[in-house]
């Protein structure tokens, strides 16, 4: 299999490429920087010429993985028209909602990573029924130096409401608080616009996702940004203290059943799950828009090297 990775020289792109190469697949890394090594191609997706070149390059590949953080429906639409399987690692709810409604039968994996991705698989594995309420806890350590796209995504949510909140009323990011257990201890979590309430809306369940950071102090800082969005600039300036742990847990309130997965290396985990999705997309190339839960059951978590618990 030959995969084109958009944002191939970024943290997630490099992790995706490493995971694919370890499984014996060929990787072509696309980035705005000039191709300076074998297996790289210059692709500036901010220009029409760059997007055209991307489509031409993709014609020689089996799958395209967007690890760039760039949310561009026209780019995805062009690949859908060309019939190229596509995997997107974005977590933007409104964007992924639009992505899954694009026409075309080529497999299009909507949200491959930790949240969505692992979170989607766990929530679906709880067998949610209409009327159920699913709570998803997402812990992200603050020791990992994320790329600018990830920082911008987190900051951009401040002052915004959830896209299509299941309550049917405006819910502001980082303002609703809920105490949820992590490793047997209660931790403050903040309601955040991760997209599983949209990606799994066909279940009829109400799905809410809450974020907690590696330290209570960092979470309190995020709550402050939620209350005063003008302070969002402190997120980019914050030092990377702590570790790079991640953990996702999903709980069905009706049954009290809880499923979780955890590991270290957030970019590594996102990259590995994107790689697994890419392989599956080439095996089943005409599924249309799908989530990770449409491609995998919870057993994929035991197969992934990045999952340690």
Short mmCIF file of C-alpha atoms in Angstrom, two decimals, residues 2-301:
data_model
loop_
_atom_site.label_atom_id
_atom_site.label_comp_id
_atom_site.label_asym_id
_atom_site.label_seq_id
_atom_site.Cartn_x
_atom_site.Cartn_y
_atom_site.Cartn_z
CA UNK A 2 1.19 3.53 -0.79
CA UNK A 3 -0.06 6.36 1.43
CA UNK A 4 0.18 10.12 0.96
CA UNK A 5 0.34 11.91 4.32
CA UNK A 6 -0.63 15.58 4.30
CA UNK A 7 1.31 17.34 7.03
CA UNK A 8 3.76 14.48 6.78
CA UNK A 9 6.60 16.29 8.54
CA UNK A 10 4.53 17.37 11.57
CA UNK A 11 4.28 15.47 14.85
CA UNK A 12 1.20 13.45 13.90
CA UNK A 13 2.31 13.02 10.29
CA UNK A 14 5.68 11.61 11.28
CA UNK A 15 4.01 9.24 13.75
CA UNK A 16 1.56 8.10 11.08
CA UNK A 17 4.37 7.48 8.63
CA UNK A 18 6.37 5.52 11.19
CA UNK A 19 3.38 3.33 12.03
CA UNK A 20 2.73 2.59 8.35
CA UNK A 21 6.39 1.94 7.56
CA UNK A 22 6.61 -0.46 10.51
CA UNK A 23 3.80 -2.44 8.89
CA UNK A 24 5.60 -2.61 5.57
CA UNK A 25 3.76 0.15 3.70
CA UNK A 26 5.20 2.87 1.47
CA UNK A 27 4.85 6.44 2.70
CA UNK A 28 4.93 9.73 0.78
CA UNK A 29 5.18 12.76 3.07
CA UNK A 30 3.60 15.96 1.81
CA UNK A 31 4.41 19.34 3.35
CA UNK A 32 4.82 23.01 2.46
CA UNK A 33 8.58 22.69 2.80
CA UNK A 34 10.56 21.74 -0.28
CA UNK A 35 11.11 18.03 -0.75
CA UNK A 36 14.57 17.55 0.74
CA UNK A 37 14.61 13.79 1.14
CA UNK A 38 13.35 10.71 -0.65
CA UNK A 39 9.70 10.01 0.00
CA UNK A 40 8.75 13.68 0.35
CA UNK A 41 6.79 16.03 -1.89
CA UNK A 42 6.16 19.76 -1.61
CA UNK A 43 2.44 20.49 -1.27
CA UNK A 44 1.18 23.92 -0.29
CA UNK A 45 -2.49 23.29 0.43
CA UNK A 46 -3.18 27.00 0.93
CA UNK A 47 -3.07 27.59 -2.85
CA UNK A 48 -5.24 26.30 -5.69
CA UNK A 49 -2.13 25.07 -7.51
CA UNK A 50 -1.02 23.22 -4.41
CA UNK A 51 -4.39 21.52 -4.03
CA UNK A 52 -4.35 20.52 -7.70
CA UNK A 53 -0.89 19.06 -7.25
CA UNK A 54 -2.12 17.17 -4.20
CA UNK A 55 -4.92 15.55 -6.22
CA UNK A 56 -2.44 14.61 -8.97
CA UNK A 57 -0.06 13.13 -6.40
CA UNK A 58 -2.90 11.26 -4.70
CA UNK A 59 -3.78 9.55 -7.98
CA UNK A 60 -0.64 7.47 -7.57
CA UNK A 61 -1.49 6.48 -3.99
CA UNK A 62 -3.95 4.07 -2.39
CA UNK A 63 -5.02 6.39 0.42
CA UNK A 64 -4.57 9.98 1.62
CA UNK A 65 -4.21 10.78 5.32
CA UNK A 66 -4.77 14.36 6.43
CA UNK A 67 -2.52 14.90 9.46
CA UNK A 68 -1.98 18.58 8.70
CA UNK A 69 -4.67 19.97 10.98
CA UNK A 70 -6.04 21.83 7.98
CA UNK A 71 -9.84 21.60 7.80
CA UNK A 72 -10.68 22.05 4.12
CA UNK A 73 -13.87 20.47 2.80
CA UNK A 74 -12.96 21.34 -0.79
CA UNK A 75 -9.75 19.34 -0.47
CA UNK A 76 -11.71 16.35 0.80
CA UNK A 77 -14.35 16.85 -1.88
CA UNK A 78 -11.70 16.72 -4.61
CA UNK A 79 -10.42 13.40 -3.28
CA UNK A 80 -13.97 12.06 -3.03
CA UNK A 81 -14.60 12.95 -6.67
CA UNK A 82 -11.36 11.18 -7.61
CA UNK A 83 -12.47 8.10 -5.65
CA UNK A 84 -9.44 8.14 -3.34
CA UNK A 85 -9.88 6.70 0.19
CA UNK A 86 -9.27 9.40 2.78
CA UNK A 87 -8.50 9.49 6.52
CA UNK A 88 -8.81 12.70 8.56
CA UNK A 89 -7.28 13.17 12.03
CA UNK A 90 -9.10 16.43 12.78
CA UNK A 91 -11.22 16.83 15.90
CA UNK A 92 -13.27 19.80 14.67
CA UNK A 93 -16.94 18.90 15.15
CA UNK A 94 -18.47 21.22 12.57
CA UNK A 95 -15.82 20.27 10.02
CA UNK A 96 -16.23 16.53 10.54
CA UNK A 97 -20.00 16.92 10.39
CA UNK A 98 -19.57 18.51 6.97
CA UNK A 99 -17.00 15.92 5.93
CA UNK A 100 -19.28 12.98 6.56
CA UNK A 101 -22.01 14.52 4.40
CA UNK A 102 -19.87 14.98 1.30
CA UNK A 103 -21.04 12.91 -1.68
CA UNK A 104 -19.01 10.00 -2.97
CA UNK A 105 -18.60 6.29 -2.28
CA UNK A 106 -14.85 6.30 -1.60
CA UNK A 107 -14.15 5.39 2.02
CA UNK A 108 -13.76 8.55 4.09
CA UNK A 109 -12.72 7.97 7.73
CA UNK A 110 -14.07 10.83 9.81
CA UNK A 111 -12.03 11.41 12.97
CA UNK A 112 -9.12 8.98 13.39
CA UNK A 113 -7.11 9.53 16.56
CA UNK A 114 -7.66 9.70 20.31
CA UNK A 115 -10.79 11.85 20.49
CA UNK A 116 -12.48 11.23 18.19
CA UNK A 117 -11.25 7.78 17.29
CA UNK A 118 -10.52 5.85 20.47
CA UNK A 119 -13.39 7.71 22.15
CA UNK A 120 -15.74 6.79 19.29
CA UNK A 121 -14.83 3.11 19.48
CA UNK A 122 -15.29 3.02 23.27
CA UNK A 123 -18.63 4.84 23.23
CA UNK A 124 -19.99 2.59 20.47
CA UNK A 125 -18.80 -0.52 22.32
CA UNK A 126 -21.10 0.41 25.22
CA UNK A 127 -24.02 -0.44 22.89
CA UNK A 128 -25.82 2.87 23.43
CA UNK A 129 -29.59 2.80 23.05
CA UNK A 130 -31.98 5.69 22.33
CA UNK A 131 -32.28 7.75 25.49
CA UNK A 132 -29.01 6.57 27.00
CA UNK A 133 -26.53 9.11 28.32
CA UNK A 134 -22.84 8.47 27.64
CA UNK A 135 -20.14 10.45 29.42
CA UNK A 136 -16.68 10.51 27.85
CA UNK A 137 -13.65 11.54 29.90
CA UNK A 138 -10.60 12.68 27.94
CA UNK A 139 -7.32 13.23 29.80
CA UNK A 140 -4.45 14.82 27.91
CA UNK A 141 -1.09 15.32 29.59
CA UNK A 142 0.48 18.73 29.14
CA UNK A 143 4.06 17.53 28.73
CA UNK A 144 3.82 16.95 24.99
CA UNK A 145 4.77 19.84 22.72
CA UNK A 146 1.91 19.95 20.24
CA UNK A 147 2.07 21.54 16.85
CA UNK A 148 0.50 24.95 16.20
CA UNK A 149 -2.66 23.42 14.71
CA UNK A 150 -3.46 21.52 17.93
CA UNK A 151 -2.85 24.58 20.12
CA UNK A 152 -4.93 26.76 17.80
CA UNK A 153 -7.78 24.22 17.86
CA UNK A 154 -7.87 24.20 21.68
CA UNK A 155 -7.70 27.99 21.91
CA UNK A 156 -10.30 28.53 19.20
CA UNK A 157 -12.95 26.64 21.17
CA UNK A 158 -12.92 29.27 23.93
CA UNK A 159 -15.91 31.55 23.58
CA UNK A 160 -17.65 29.19 21.17
CA UNK A 161 -20.62 26.92 21.69
CA UNK A 162 -20.67 23.22 20.94
CA UNK A 163 -21.67 22.37 17.39
CA UNK A 164 -25.11 20.73 17.48
CA UNK A 165 -25.08 20.15 21.23
CA UNK A 166 -27.42 17.24 22.07
CA UNK A 167 -29.34 19.39 24.56
CA UNK A 168 -30.56 21.55 21.68
CA UNK A 169 -29.39 24.75 23.36
CA UNK A 170 -26.09 26.68 23.39
CA UNK A 171 -23.40 25.01 25.51
CA UNK A 172 -20.18 27.01 25.85
CA UNK A 173 -16.84 25.22 25.76
CA UNK A 174 -14.90 24.85 29.03
CA UNK A 175 -17.70 26.23 31.24
CA UNK A 176 -19.74 23.20 32.27
CA UNK A 177 -17.85 21.25 34.94
CA UNK A 178 -18.15 17.62 35.99
CA UNK A 179 -16.10 15.61 38.46
CA UNK A 180 -15.15 12.24 37.03
CA UNK A 181 -12.79 9.60 38.37
CA UNK A 182 -9.33 9.15 36.87
CA UNK A 183 -7.28 6.34 38.41
CA UNK A 184 -9.75 6.13 41.28
CA UNK A 185 -9.59 9.82 42.14
CA UNK A 186 -12.11 12.52 41.21
CA UNK A 187 -10.83 15.10 38.74
CA UNK A 188 -12.49 18.23 37.46
CA UNK A 189 -13.43 17.96 33.78
CA UNK A 190 -14.66 20.65 31.41
CA UNK A 191 -17.33 20.14 28.74
CA UNK A 192 -15.57 20.33 25.38
CA UNK A 193 -16.68 20.15 21.75
CA UNK A 194 -15.20 16.80 20.79
CA UNK A 195 -17.43 15.38 18.03
CA UNK A 196 -18.70 12.00 19.21
CA UNK A 197 -22.17 13.39 19.98
CA UNK A 198 -22.42 14.11 16.24
CA UNK A 199 -20.52 11.11 14.87
CA UNK A 200 -22.68 8.69 16.87
CA UNK A 201 -25.96 10.61 16.65
CA UNK A 202 -27.64 7.69 14.89
CA UNK A 203 -27.57 5.75 18.19
CA UNK A 204 -30.12 8.10 19.72
CA UNK A 205 -27.97 8.46 22.83
CA UNK A 206 -26.94 11.76 24.39
CA UNK A 207 -23.14 11.84 24.37
CA UNK A 208 -21.18 14.42 26.33
CA UNK A 209 -17.40 14.76 26.31
CA UNK A 210 -15.37 16.33 29.11
CA UNK A 211 -11.69 17.26 29.04
CA UNK A 212 -9.18 17.28 31.89
CA UNK A 213 -5.52 18.16 31.51
CA UNK A 214 -2.46 16.55 33.05
CA UNK A 215 -2.51 18.73 36.14
CA UNK A 216 -5.42 20.28 38.07
CA UNK A 217 -3.70 23.66 37.69
CA UNK A 218 -3.69 23.36 33.90
CA UNK A 219 -7.36 22.39 33.91
CA UNK A 220 -8.16 25.39 36.10
CA UNK A 221 -6.31 27.56 33.60
CA UNK A 222 -8.41 26.17 30.78
CA UNK A 223 -11.55 26.91 32.79
CA UNK A 224 -10.33 30.50 33.15
CA UNK A 225 -9.88 30.75 29.39
CA UNK A 226 -13.41 29.41 28.97
CA UNK A 227 -14.73 32.13 31.26
CA UNK A 228 -12.58 34.88 29.69
CA UNK A 229 -11.89 33.88 26.06
CA UNK A 230 -9.68 36.93 25.53
CA UNK A 231 -7.06 35.07 27.59
CA UNK A 232 -6.79 32.26 25.02
CA UNK A 233 -3.27 33.40 24.12
CA UNK A 234 -1.94 31.92 27.36
CA UNK A 235 -2.53 28.43 25.94
CA UNK A 236 0.20 28.88 23.34
CA UNK A 237 2.56 30.38 25.92
CA UNK A 238 2.00 27.73 28.60
CA UNK A 239 5.10 25.62 29.42
CA UNK A 240 4.96 21.90 28.65
CA UNK A 241 5.13 20.57 32.20
CA UNK A 242 4.15 17.03 33.11
CA UNK A 243 4.02 14.00 30.84
CA UNK A 244 2.47 13.03 27.52
CA UNK A 245 -0.07 10.60 28.92
CA UNK A 246 -3.51 10.23 27.40
CA UNK A 247 -6.58 8.41 28.66
CA UNK A 248 -10.12 8.04 27.36
CA UNK A 249 -12.99 6.51 29.32
CA UNK A 250 -16.63 6.15 28.29
CA UNK A 251 -19.44 5.40 30.75
CA UNK A 252 -23.08 4.55 30.10
CA UNK A 253 -25.13 6.11 32.91
CA UNK A 254 -27.96 3.60 32.46
CA UNK A 255 -25.83 0.49 32.83
CA UNK A 256 -22.87 2.02 34.75
CA UNK A 257 -20.62 0.12 32.37
CA UNK A 258 -17.29 1.83 31.72
CA UNK A 259 -14.61 1.15 29.11
CA UNK A 260 -11.24 2.88 28.97
CA UNK A 261 -7.93 2.99 27.14
CA UNK A 262 -4.72 4.84 27.97
CA UNK A 263 -1.14 5.27 26.89
CA UNK A 264 1.72 7.70 26.46
CA UNK A 265 2.53 9.83 23.43
CA UNK A 266 -0.52 11.63 22.10
CA UNK A 267 0.90 12.27 18.64
CA UNK A 268 2.14 8.70 18.47
CA UNK A 269 -1.30 7.35 19.36
CA UNK A 270 -3.07 9.58 16.86
CA UNK A 271 -0.60 8.50 14.20
CA UNK A 272 -1.00 4.80 14.90
CA UNK A 273 -4.79 4.91 14.82
CA UNK A 274 -4.70 6.95 11.62
CA UNK A 275 -2.41 4.31 10.13
CA UNK A 276 -4.74 1.48 11.17
CA UNK A 277 -7.66 3.38 9.65
CA UNK A 278 -5.74 3.91 6.42
CA UNK A 279 -5.00 0.22 6.06
CA UNK A 280 -8.64 -0.68 6.68
CA UNK A 281 -9.81 2.01 4.24
CA UNK A 282 -7.75 0.48 1.44
CA UNK A 283 -9.12 -2.96 2.28
CA UNK A 284 -12.69 -1.60 2.06
CA UNK A 285 -12.37 1.36 -0.32
CA UNK A 286 -16.03 2.06 -1.14
CA UNK A 287 -17.76 2.50 2.24
CA UNK A 288 -18.41 6.23 1.96
CA UNK A 289 -18.20 8.24 5.19
CA UNK A 290 -17.43 6.11 8.25
CA UNK A 291 -16.19 6.57 11.81
CA UNK A 292 -13.52 4.51 13.53
CA UNK A 293 -16.35 2.62 15.24
CA UNK A 294 -17.67 1.55 11.83
CA UNK A 295 -14.28 0.05 10.99
CA UNK A 296 -13.21 -1.42 14.33
CA UNK A 297 -14.53 -2.92 17.52
CA UNK A 298 -12.92 -2.43 20.91
CA UNK A 299 -10.48 -5.24 20.12
CA UNK A 300 -8.45 -2.79 18.03
CA UNK A 301 -7.28 -1.23 21.30
#
